[in-house]
Short mmCIF file of C-alpha atoms in Angstrom, two decimals:
data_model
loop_
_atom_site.label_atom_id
_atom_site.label_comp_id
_atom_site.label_asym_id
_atom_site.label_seq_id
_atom_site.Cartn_x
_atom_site.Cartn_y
_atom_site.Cartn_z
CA UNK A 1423 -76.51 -48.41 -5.06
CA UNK A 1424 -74.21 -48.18 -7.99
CA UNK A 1425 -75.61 -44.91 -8.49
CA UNK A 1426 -74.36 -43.66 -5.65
CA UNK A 1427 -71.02 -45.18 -5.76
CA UNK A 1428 -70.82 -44.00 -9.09
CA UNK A 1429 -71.65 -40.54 -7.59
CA UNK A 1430 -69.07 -40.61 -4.75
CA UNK A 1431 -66.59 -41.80 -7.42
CA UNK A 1432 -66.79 -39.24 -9.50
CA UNK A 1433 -66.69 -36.77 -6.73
CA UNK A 1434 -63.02 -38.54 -5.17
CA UNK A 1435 -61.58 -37.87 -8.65
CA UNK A 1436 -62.70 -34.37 -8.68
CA UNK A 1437 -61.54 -33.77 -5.37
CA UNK A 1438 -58.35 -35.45 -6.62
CA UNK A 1439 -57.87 -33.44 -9.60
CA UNK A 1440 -58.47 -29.95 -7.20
CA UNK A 1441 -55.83 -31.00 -4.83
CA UNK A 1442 -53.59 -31.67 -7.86
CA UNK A 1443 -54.17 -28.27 -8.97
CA UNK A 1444 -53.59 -26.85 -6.40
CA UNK A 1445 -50.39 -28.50 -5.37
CA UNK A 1446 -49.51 -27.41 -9.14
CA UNK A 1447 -50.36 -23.86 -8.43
CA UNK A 1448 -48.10 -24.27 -5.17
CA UNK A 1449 -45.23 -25.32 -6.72
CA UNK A 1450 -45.22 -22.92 -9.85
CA UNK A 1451 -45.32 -20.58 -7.05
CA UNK A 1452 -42.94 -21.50 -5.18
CA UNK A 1453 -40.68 -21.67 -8.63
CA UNK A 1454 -41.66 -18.21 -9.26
CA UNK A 1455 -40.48 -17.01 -5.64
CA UNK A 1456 -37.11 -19.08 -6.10
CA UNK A 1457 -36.64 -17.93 -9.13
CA UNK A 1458 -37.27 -14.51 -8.38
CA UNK A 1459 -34.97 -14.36 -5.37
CA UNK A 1460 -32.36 -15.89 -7.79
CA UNK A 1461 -32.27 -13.77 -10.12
CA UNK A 1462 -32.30 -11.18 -7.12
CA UNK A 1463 -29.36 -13.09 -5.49
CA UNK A 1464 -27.54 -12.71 -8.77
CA UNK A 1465 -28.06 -9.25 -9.80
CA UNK A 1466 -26.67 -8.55 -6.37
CA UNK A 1467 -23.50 -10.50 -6.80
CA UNK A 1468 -22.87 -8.51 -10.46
CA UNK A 1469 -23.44 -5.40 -8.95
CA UNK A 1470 -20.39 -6.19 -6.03
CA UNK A 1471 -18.05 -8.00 -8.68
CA UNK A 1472 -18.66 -5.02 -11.06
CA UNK A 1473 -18.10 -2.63 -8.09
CA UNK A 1474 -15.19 -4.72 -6.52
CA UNK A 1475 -13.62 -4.81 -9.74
CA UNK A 1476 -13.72 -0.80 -10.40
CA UNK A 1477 -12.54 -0.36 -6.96
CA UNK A 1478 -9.58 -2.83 -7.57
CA UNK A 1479 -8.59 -0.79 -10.49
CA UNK A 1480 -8.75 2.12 -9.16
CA UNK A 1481 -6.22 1.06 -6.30
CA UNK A 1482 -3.66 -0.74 -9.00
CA UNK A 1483 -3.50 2.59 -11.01
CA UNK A 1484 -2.91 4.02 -7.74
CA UNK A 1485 -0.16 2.22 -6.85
CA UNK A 1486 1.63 2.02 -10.29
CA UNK A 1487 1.53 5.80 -9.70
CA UNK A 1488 3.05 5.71 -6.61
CA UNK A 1489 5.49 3.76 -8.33
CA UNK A 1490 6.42 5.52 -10.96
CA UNK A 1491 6.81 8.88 -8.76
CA UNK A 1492 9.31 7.39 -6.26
CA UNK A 1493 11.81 5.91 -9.64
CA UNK A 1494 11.47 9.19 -11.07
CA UNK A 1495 12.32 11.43 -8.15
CA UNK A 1496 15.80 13.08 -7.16
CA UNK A 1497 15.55 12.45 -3.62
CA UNK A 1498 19.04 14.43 -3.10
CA UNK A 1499 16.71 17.67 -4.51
CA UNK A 1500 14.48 17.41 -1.27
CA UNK A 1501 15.18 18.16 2.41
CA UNK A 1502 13.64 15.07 3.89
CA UNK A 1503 11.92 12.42 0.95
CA UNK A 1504 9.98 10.13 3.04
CA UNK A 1505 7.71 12.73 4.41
CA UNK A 1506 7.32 14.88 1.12
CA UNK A 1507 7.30 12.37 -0.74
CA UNK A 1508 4.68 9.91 1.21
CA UNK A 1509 2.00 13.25 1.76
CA UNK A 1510 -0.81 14.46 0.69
CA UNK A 1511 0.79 17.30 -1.44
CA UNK A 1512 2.30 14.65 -3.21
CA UNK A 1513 -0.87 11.91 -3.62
CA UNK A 1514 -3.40 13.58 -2.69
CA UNK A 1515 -7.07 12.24 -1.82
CA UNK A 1516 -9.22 12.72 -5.04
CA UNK A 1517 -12.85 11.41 -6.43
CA UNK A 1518 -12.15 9.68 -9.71
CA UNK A 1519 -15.82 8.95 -11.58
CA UNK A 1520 -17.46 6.99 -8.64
CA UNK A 1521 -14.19 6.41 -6.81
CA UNK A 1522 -13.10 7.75 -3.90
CA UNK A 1523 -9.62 7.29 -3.10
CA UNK A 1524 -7.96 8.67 0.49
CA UNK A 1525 -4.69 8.03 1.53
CA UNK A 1526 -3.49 7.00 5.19
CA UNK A 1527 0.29 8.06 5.80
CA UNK A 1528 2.78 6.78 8.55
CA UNK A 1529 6.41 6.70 9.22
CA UNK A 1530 8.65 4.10 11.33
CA UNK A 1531 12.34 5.48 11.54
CA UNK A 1532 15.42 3.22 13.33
CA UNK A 1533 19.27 4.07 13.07
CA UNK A 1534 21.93 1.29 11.73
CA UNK A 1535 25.51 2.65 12.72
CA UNK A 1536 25.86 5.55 10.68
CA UNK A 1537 22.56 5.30 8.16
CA UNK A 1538 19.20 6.21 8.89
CA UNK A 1539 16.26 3.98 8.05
CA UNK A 1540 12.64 4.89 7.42
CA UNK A 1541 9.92 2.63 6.70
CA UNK A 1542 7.27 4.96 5.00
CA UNK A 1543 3.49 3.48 4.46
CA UNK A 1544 0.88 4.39 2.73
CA UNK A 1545 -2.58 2.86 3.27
CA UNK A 1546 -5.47 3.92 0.13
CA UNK A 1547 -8.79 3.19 0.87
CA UNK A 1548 -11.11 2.84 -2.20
CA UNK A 1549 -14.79 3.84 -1.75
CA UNK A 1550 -17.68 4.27 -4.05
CA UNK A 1551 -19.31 7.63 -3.55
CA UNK A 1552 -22.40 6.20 -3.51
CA UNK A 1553 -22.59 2.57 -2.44
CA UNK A 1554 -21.68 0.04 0.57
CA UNK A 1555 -18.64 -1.14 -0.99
CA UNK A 1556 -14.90 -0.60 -0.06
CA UNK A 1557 -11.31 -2.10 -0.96
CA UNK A 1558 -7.68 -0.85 0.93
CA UNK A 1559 -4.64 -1.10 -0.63
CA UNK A 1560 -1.21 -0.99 1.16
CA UNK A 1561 2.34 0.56 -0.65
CA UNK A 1562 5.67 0.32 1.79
CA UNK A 1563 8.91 1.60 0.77
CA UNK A 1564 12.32 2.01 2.56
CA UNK A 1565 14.30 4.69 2.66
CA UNK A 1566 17.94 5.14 3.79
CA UNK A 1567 20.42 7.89 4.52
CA UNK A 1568 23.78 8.12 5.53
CA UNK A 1569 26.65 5.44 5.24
CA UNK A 1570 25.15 3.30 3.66
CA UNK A 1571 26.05 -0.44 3.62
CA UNK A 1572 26.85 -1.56 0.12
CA UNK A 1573 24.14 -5.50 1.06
CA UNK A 1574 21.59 -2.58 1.13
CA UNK A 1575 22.18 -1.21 -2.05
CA UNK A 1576 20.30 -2.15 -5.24
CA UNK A 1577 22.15 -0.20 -7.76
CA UNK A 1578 24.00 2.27 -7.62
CA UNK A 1579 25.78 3.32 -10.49
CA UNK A 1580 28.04 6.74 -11.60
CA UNK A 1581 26.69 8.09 -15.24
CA UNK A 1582 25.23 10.88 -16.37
CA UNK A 1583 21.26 10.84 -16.71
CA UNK A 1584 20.20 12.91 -20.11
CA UNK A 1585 17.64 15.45 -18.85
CA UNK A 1586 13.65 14.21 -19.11
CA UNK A 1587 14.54 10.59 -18.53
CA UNK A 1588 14.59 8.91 -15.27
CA UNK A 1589 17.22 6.65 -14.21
CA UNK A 1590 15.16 3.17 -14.84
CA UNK A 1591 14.97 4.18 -18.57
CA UNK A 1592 18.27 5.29 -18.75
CA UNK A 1593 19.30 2.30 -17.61
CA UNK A 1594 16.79 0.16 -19.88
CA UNK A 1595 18.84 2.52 -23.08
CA UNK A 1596 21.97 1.03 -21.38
CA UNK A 1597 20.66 -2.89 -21.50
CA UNK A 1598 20.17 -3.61 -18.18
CA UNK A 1599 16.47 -4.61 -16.89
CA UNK A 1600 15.43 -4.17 -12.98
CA UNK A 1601 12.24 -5.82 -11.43
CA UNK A 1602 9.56 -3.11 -10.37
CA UNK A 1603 10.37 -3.01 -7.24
CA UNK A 1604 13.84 -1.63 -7.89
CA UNK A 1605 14.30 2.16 -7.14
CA UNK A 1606 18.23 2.46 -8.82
CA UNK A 1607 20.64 5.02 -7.68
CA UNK A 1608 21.86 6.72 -10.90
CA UNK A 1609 24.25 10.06 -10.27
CA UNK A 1610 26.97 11.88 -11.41
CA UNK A 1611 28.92 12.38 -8.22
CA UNK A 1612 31.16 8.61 -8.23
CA UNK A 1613 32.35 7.86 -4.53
CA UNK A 1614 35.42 6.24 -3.25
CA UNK A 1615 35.82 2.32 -1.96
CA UNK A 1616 38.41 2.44 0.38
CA UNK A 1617 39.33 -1.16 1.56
CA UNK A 1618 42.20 -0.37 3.98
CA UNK A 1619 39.99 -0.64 7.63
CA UNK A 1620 38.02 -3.28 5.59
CA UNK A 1621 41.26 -5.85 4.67
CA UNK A 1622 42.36 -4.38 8.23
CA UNK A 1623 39.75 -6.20 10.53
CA UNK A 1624 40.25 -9.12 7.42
CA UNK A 1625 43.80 -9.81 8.21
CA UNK A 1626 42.58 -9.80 11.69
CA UNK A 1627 45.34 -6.71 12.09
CA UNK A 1628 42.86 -4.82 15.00
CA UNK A 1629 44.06 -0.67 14.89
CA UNK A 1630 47.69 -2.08 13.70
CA UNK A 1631 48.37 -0.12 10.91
CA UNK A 1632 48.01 -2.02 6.92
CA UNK A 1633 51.84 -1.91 6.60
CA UNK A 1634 53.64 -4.80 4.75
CA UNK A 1635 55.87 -5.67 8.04
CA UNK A 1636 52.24 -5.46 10.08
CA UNK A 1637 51.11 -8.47 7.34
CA UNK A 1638 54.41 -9.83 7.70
CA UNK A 1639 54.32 -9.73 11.87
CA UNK A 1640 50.66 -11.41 11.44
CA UNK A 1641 51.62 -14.27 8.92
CA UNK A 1642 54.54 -14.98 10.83
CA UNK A 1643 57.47 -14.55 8.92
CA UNK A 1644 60.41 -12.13 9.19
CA UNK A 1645 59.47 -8.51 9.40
CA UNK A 1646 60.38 -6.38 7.05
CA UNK A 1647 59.31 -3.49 4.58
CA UNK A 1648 59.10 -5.63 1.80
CA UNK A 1649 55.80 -7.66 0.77
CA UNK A 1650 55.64 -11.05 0.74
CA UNK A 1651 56.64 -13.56 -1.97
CA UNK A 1652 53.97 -14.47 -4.44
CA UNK A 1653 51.87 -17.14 -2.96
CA UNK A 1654 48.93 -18.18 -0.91
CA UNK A 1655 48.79 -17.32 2.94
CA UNK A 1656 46.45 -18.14 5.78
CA UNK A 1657 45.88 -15.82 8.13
CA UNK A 1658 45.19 -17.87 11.44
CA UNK A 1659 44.66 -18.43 15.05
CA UNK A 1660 43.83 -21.29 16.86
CA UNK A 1661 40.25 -21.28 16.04
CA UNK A 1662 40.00 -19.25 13.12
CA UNK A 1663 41.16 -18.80 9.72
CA UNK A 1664 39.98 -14.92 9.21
CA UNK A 1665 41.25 -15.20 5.41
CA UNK A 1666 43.44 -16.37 2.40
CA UNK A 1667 45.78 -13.99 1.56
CA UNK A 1668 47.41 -14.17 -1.80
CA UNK A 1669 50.10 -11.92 -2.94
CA UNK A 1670 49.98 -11.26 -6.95
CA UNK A 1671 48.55 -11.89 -9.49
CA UNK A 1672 45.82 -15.02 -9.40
CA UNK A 1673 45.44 -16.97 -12.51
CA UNK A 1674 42.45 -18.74 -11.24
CA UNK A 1675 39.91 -18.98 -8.36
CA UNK A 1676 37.56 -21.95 -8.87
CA UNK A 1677 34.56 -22.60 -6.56
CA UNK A 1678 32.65 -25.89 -6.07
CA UNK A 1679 30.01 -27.24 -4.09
CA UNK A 1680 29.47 -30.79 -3.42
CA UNK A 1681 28.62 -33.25 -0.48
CA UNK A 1682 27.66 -30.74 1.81
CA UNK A 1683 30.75 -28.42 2.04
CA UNK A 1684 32.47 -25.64 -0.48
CA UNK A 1685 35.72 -26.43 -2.36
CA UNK A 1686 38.02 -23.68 -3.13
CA UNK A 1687 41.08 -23.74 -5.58
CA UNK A 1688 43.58 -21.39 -6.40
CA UNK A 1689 46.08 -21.49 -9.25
CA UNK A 1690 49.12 -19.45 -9.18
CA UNK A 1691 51.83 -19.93 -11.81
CA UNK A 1692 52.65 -23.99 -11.55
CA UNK A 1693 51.26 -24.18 -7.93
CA UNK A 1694 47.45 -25.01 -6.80
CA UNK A 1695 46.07 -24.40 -3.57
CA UNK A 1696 43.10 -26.31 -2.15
CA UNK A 1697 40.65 -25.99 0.90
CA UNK A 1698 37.68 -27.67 1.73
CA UNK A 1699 35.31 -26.43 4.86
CA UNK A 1700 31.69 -26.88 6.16
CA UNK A 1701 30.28 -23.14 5.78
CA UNK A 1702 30.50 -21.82 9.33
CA UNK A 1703 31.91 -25.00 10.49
CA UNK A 1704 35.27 -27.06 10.18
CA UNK A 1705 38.08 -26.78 7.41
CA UNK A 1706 37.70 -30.41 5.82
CA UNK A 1707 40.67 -30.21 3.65
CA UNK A 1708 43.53 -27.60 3.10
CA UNK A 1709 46.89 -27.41 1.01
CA UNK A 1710 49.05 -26.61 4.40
CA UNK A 1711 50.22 -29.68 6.55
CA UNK A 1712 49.31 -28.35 9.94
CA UNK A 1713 45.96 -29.62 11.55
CA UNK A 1714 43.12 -26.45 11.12
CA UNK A 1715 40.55 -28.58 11.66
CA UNK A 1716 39.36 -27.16 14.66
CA UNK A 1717 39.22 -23.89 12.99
CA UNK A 1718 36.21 -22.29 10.82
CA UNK A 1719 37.37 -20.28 7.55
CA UNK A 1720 35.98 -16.34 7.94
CA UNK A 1721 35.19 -17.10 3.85
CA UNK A 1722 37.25 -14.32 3.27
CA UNK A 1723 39.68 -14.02 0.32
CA UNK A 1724 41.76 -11.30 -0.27
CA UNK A 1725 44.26 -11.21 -3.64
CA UNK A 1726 46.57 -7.70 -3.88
CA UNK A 1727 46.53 -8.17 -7.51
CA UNK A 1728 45.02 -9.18 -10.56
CA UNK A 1729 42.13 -12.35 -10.33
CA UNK A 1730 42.41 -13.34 -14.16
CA UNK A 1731 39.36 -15.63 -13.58
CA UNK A 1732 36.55 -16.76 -11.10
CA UNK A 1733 34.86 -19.68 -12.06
CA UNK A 1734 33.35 -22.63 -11.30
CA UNK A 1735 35.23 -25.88 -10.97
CA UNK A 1736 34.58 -28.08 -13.65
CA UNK A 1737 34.53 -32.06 -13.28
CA UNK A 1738 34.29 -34.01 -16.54
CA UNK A 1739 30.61 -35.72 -16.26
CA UNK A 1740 29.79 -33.70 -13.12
CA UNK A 1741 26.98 -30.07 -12.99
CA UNK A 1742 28.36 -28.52 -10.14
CA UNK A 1743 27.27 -25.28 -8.22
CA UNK A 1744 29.83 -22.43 -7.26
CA UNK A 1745 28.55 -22.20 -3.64
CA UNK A 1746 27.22 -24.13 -1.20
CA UNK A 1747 23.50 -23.21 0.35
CA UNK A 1748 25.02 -21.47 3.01
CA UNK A 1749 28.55 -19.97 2.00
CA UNK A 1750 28.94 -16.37 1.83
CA UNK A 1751 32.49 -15.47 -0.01
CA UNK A 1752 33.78 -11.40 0.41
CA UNK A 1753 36.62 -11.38 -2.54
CA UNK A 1754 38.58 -7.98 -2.44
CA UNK A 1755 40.65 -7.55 -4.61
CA UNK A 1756 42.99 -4.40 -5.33
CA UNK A 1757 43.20 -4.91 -8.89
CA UNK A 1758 40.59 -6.63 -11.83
CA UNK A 1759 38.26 -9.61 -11.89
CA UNK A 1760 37.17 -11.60 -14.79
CA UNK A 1761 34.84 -13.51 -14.01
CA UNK A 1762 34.76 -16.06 -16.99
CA UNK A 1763 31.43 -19.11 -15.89
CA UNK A 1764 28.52 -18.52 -14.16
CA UNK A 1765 28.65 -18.69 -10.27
CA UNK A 1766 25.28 -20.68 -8.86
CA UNK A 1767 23.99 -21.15 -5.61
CA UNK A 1768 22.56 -24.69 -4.92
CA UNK A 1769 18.99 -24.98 -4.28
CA UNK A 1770 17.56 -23.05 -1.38
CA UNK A 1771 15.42 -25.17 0.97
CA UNK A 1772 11.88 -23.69 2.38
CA UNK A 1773 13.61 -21.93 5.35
CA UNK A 1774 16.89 -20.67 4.04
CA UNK A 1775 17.29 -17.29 3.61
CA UNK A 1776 18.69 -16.46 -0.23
CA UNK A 1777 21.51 -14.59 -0.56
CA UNK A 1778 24.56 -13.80 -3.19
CA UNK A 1779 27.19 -16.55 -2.58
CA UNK A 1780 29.75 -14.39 -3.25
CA UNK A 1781 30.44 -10.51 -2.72
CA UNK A 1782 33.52 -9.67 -5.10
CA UNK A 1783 34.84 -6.00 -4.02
CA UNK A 1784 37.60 -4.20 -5.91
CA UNK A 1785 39.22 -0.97 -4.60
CA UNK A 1786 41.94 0.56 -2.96
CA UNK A 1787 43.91 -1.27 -0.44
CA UNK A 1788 46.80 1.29 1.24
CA UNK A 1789 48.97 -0.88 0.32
CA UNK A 1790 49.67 -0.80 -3.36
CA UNK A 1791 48.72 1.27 -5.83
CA UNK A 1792 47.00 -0.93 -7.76
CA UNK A 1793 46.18 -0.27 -12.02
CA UNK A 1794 42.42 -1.24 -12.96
CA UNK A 1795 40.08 -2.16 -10.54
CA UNK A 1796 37.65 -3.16 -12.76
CA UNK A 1797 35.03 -6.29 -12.72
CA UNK A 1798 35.27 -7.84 -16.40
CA UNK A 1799 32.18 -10.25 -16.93
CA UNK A 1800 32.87 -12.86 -20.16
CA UNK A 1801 30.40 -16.21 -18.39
CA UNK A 1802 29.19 -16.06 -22.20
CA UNK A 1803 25.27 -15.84 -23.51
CA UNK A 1804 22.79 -16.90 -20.71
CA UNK A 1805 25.40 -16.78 -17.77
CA UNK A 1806 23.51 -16.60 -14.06
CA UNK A 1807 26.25 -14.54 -11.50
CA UNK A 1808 24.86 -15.26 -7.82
CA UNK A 1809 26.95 -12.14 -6.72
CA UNK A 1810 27.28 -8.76 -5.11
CA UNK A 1811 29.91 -6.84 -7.74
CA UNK A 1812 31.25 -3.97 -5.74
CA UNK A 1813 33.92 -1.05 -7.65
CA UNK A 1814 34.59 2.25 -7.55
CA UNK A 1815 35.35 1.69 -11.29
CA UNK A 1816 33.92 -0.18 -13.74
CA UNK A 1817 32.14 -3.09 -14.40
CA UNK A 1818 32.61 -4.63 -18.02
CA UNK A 1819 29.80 -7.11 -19.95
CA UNK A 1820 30.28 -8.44 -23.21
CA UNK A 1821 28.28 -9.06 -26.06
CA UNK A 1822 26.63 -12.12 -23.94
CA UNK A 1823 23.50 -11.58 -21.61
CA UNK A 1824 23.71 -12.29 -17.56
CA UNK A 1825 21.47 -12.43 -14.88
CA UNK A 1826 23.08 -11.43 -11.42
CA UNK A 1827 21.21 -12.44 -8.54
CA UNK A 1828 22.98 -9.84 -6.38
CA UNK A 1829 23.55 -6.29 -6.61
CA UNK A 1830 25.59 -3.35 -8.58
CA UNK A 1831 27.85 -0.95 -6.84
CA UNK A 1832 29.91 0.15 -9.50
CA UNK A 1833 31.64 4.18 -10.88
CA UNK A 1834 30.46 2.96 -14.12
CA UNK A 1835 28.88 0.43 -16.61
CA UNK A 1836 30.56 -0.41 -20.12
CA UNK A 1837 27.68 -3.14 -21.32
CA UNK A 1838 27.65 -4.31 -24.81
CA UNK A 1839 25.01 -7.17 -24.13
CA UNK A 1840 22.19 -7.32 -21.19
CA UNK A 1841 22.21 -7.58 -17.59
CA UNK A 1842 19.11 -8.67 -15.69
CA UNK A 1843 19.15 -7.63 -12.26
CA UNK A 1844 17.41 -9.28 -9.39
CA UNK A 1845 18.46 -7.56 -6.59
CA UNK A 1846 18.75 -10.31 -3.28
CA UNK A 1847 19.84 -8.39 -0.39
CA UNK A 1848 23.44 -10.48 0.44
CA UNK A 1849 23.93 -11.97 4.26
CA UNK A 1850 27.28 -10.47 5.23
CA UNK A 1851 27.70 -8.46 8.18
CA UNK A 1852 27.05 -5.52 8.51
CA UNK A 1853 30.10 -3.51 8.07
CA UNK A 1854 30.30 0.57 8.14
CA UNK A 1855 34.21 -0.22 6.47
CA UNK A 1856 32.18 -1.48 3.08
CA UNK A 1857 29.92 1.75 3.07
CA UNK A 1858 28.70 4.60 0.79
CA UNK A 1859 28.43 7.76 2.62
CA UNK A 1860 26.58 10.65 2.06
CA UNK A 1861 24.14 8.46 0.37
CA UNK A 1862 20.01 8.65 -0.04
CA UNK A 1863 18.59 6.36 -1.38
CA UNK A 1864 14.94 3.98 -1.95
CA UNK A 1865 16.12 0.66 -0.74
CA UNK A 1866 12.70 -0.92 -2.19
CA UNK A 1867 8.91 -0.19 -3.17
CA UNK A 1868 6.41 -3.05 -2.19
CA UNK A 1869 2.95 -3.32 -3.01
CA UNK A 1870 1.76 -4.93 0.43
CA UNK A 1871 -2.09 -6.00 0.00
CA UNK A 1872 -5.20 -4.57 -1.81
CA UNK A 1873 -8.11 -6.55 -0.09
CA UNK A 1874 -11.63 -6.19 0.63
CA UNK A 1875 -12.49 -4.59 4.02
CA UNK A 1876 -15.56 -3.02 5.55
CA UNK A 1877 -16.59 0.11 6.14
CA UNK A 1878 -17.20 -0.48 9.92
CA UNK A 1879 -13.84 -1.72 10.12
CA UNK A 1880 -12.16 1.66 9.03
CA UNK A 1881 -10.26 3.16 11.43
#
């Protein structure tokens, strides 16, 4: 009897130790298939991050020489740029090792007043020439022709280009830097700024002619040939004040922004002048005695003269901004500007759309021959200009460097430091009187997307 227990002993442990090898067996196997499949898995995933990342490539060198064409091109040398320029004569399709790039082209054109606006695409699809992967890129640039309003203009800028250069690296010879997506407008040909219809619908004067006993009629005081005394004027109705007026020379024009409306102050000789307003709402405070409350201020100032310095207000113990969030000054001016501090914006919340505070315009009025109509820029080293500077003649840095959140529409550029420009398209309205005519230029290049797709999903 213990024999045979014995016997079936030894056989339980046998059958024990064959089901243990076996479940061994199972499992290496099943390690072996996992780890086979993983290693599958994984050469899979190198091959499409190696392929992806070719294909990306590809695209970005692509696109930096789409780039590079449009800021080197004289688009007053061709009979109509967006379609020669976004073709396939111009980038065409082309195999490049395993790449295969093609290019998708389309056109969306609309008409502002007088200028012409097209919205030129190009779509490059990436493909390898043998494999099931694919990437599309997407380049957009706007073009305009005509009179063009000087909010949609970068740069532009009267100078001669040397020959062989384009106009970026002239510029970057002259000190000033421009973000890639900056096409600037570099010729020889200057152009005019006439401000007579402009101060016109400013003084609120309709077709009246710009005569001095026209301004005198509209300010209210006796009419006669002769200008005005030297002072500050507001030209009103009984809801509006369309502007501030001030006849001669301006010694200063300080800006301040605190407590949720702007503050500006003019200083003439012994005299200061004071007004305080809600942007596009009521006129807080003002140096006149009559109630304007019930009026909102155009934010137009217009000086037939000198302005020997824009700043911003100082308070001892105070950092204040120049301009409120939402304030959007036009200075013109028919003679020079210094502008001597930086001019800041405050902060922008999430949904407000930024913009220059300030457009400062010097030309000719119709009135006066003015002298120099130049903008003179001494903020010192590190100075930050939220502004639009607008002249048919000059505009003036010294040895300091400035960043202008704005734009550059000048008939020339005297810069012994450096000028960053970030151009932010300014919020005024849209007005044909403050145009360039007989202008073509690239308003902006924008790299859109570069994304993976599928090939089913190419149209």
């Amino acid at each position: 009897m213990k024999k045979d227990n014995l016997i079936a002993g030894r056989r339980g442990n046998i059958l024990a130790a064959l089901l243990f090898v076996l479940l061994c067996g199972a499992l290496c196997m099943t390690l072996l298939t996992h780890t086979i499949g993983h290693h599958h898995i994984m050469k899979i995933r190198r091959t499409r991050v190696a392929a992806l990342a070719e294909l990306q490539d590809q695209l970005c060198l692509e696109s930096h020489q789409i780039f590079h064409t449009l800021n080197r091109v004289d688009l007053d040398a061709l009979d109509e740029p967006a379609i020669e320029l976004f073709s396939l004569q111009t980038f065409p399709d082309r195999v490049t090792g395993p790449v295969h790039l093609q290019h998708i082209f389309s056109q969306e054109k609309s008409t502002l007043g007088n200028m012409e606006r097209t919205q030129a695409h190009v779509r490059i699809l990436a493909t390898q020439s043998k494999g099931p992967y694919c990437m599309e890129g997407e380049v957009s640039s706007t073009f305009l022709e005509g009179a063009v309003p000087t909010q949609h203009i970068p740069l532009l800028l009267k100078a001669e280009v040397p020959a062989g250069i384009s106009s970026r690296e002239f510029l970057a010879s002259q000190g000033v830097r421009l973000p890639n997506t900056v096409v600037p407008k570099v010729k020889a040909g200057g152009f005019d700024l006439e401000l007579k219809r402009l101060i016109q619908r400013a003084l609120d004067l309709g077709n009246l002619q710009l005569t001095w006993s026209e301004i005198r009629r509209r300010l209210g005081m006796e009419v006669t040939e002769a200008p005005p005394p030297p002072g500050v004027y507001l030209v009103q109705d009984s809801e509006h004040v369309h502007a501030v007026l001030v006849q001669g020379d301006l010694d200063e024009l300080a800006f301040s922004s605190h407590g949720g409306y702007q503050r500006v102050q003019m200083s003439q000789g012994s005299d200061t002048y004071t007004m305080e307003y809600e942007p596009e709402g009521a006129i807080l405070d003002c140096w006149i005695s009559d109630p304007i409350s019930t009026c909102v201020f155009s934010e137009c100032i217009v000086i037939n003269g000198n302005c020997l310095s824009v700043a911003t207000r100082h308070e001892p113990g105070k950092e204040l901004r120049a301009f409120h969030a939402d304030s959007r000054i036009t200075l013109l001016v028919s003679g020079q500007v210094t502008v001597t501090s930086s001019l800041e914006k405050e902060g922008l919340g999430v949904r407000r759309i930024p913009s220059p505070g300030i457009s400062i315009v010097c030309g000719k009025n119709g009135v006066v021959n003015a002298g120099d109509q130049d903008i003179r820029l001494s903020a010192g080293d590190h100075s930050v200009l939220d502004a639009s500077l607008i002249t048919a003649h000059e505009v003036k840095n010294g040895k300091g460097s400035v960043r202008i959140n704005g734009s550059i529409c000048a008939g020339g550029l005297d810069n012994s430091g450096e000028i960053e420009l970030a151009f932010v398209q300014g919020r005024q309205e849209v007005l044909e009187e403050l145009s360039v005519r007989n202008l073509r230029l690239i308003h902006n290049i924008k790299l859109l997307r570069i994304e993976e797709v599928r090939r089913d999903d190419i149209d």
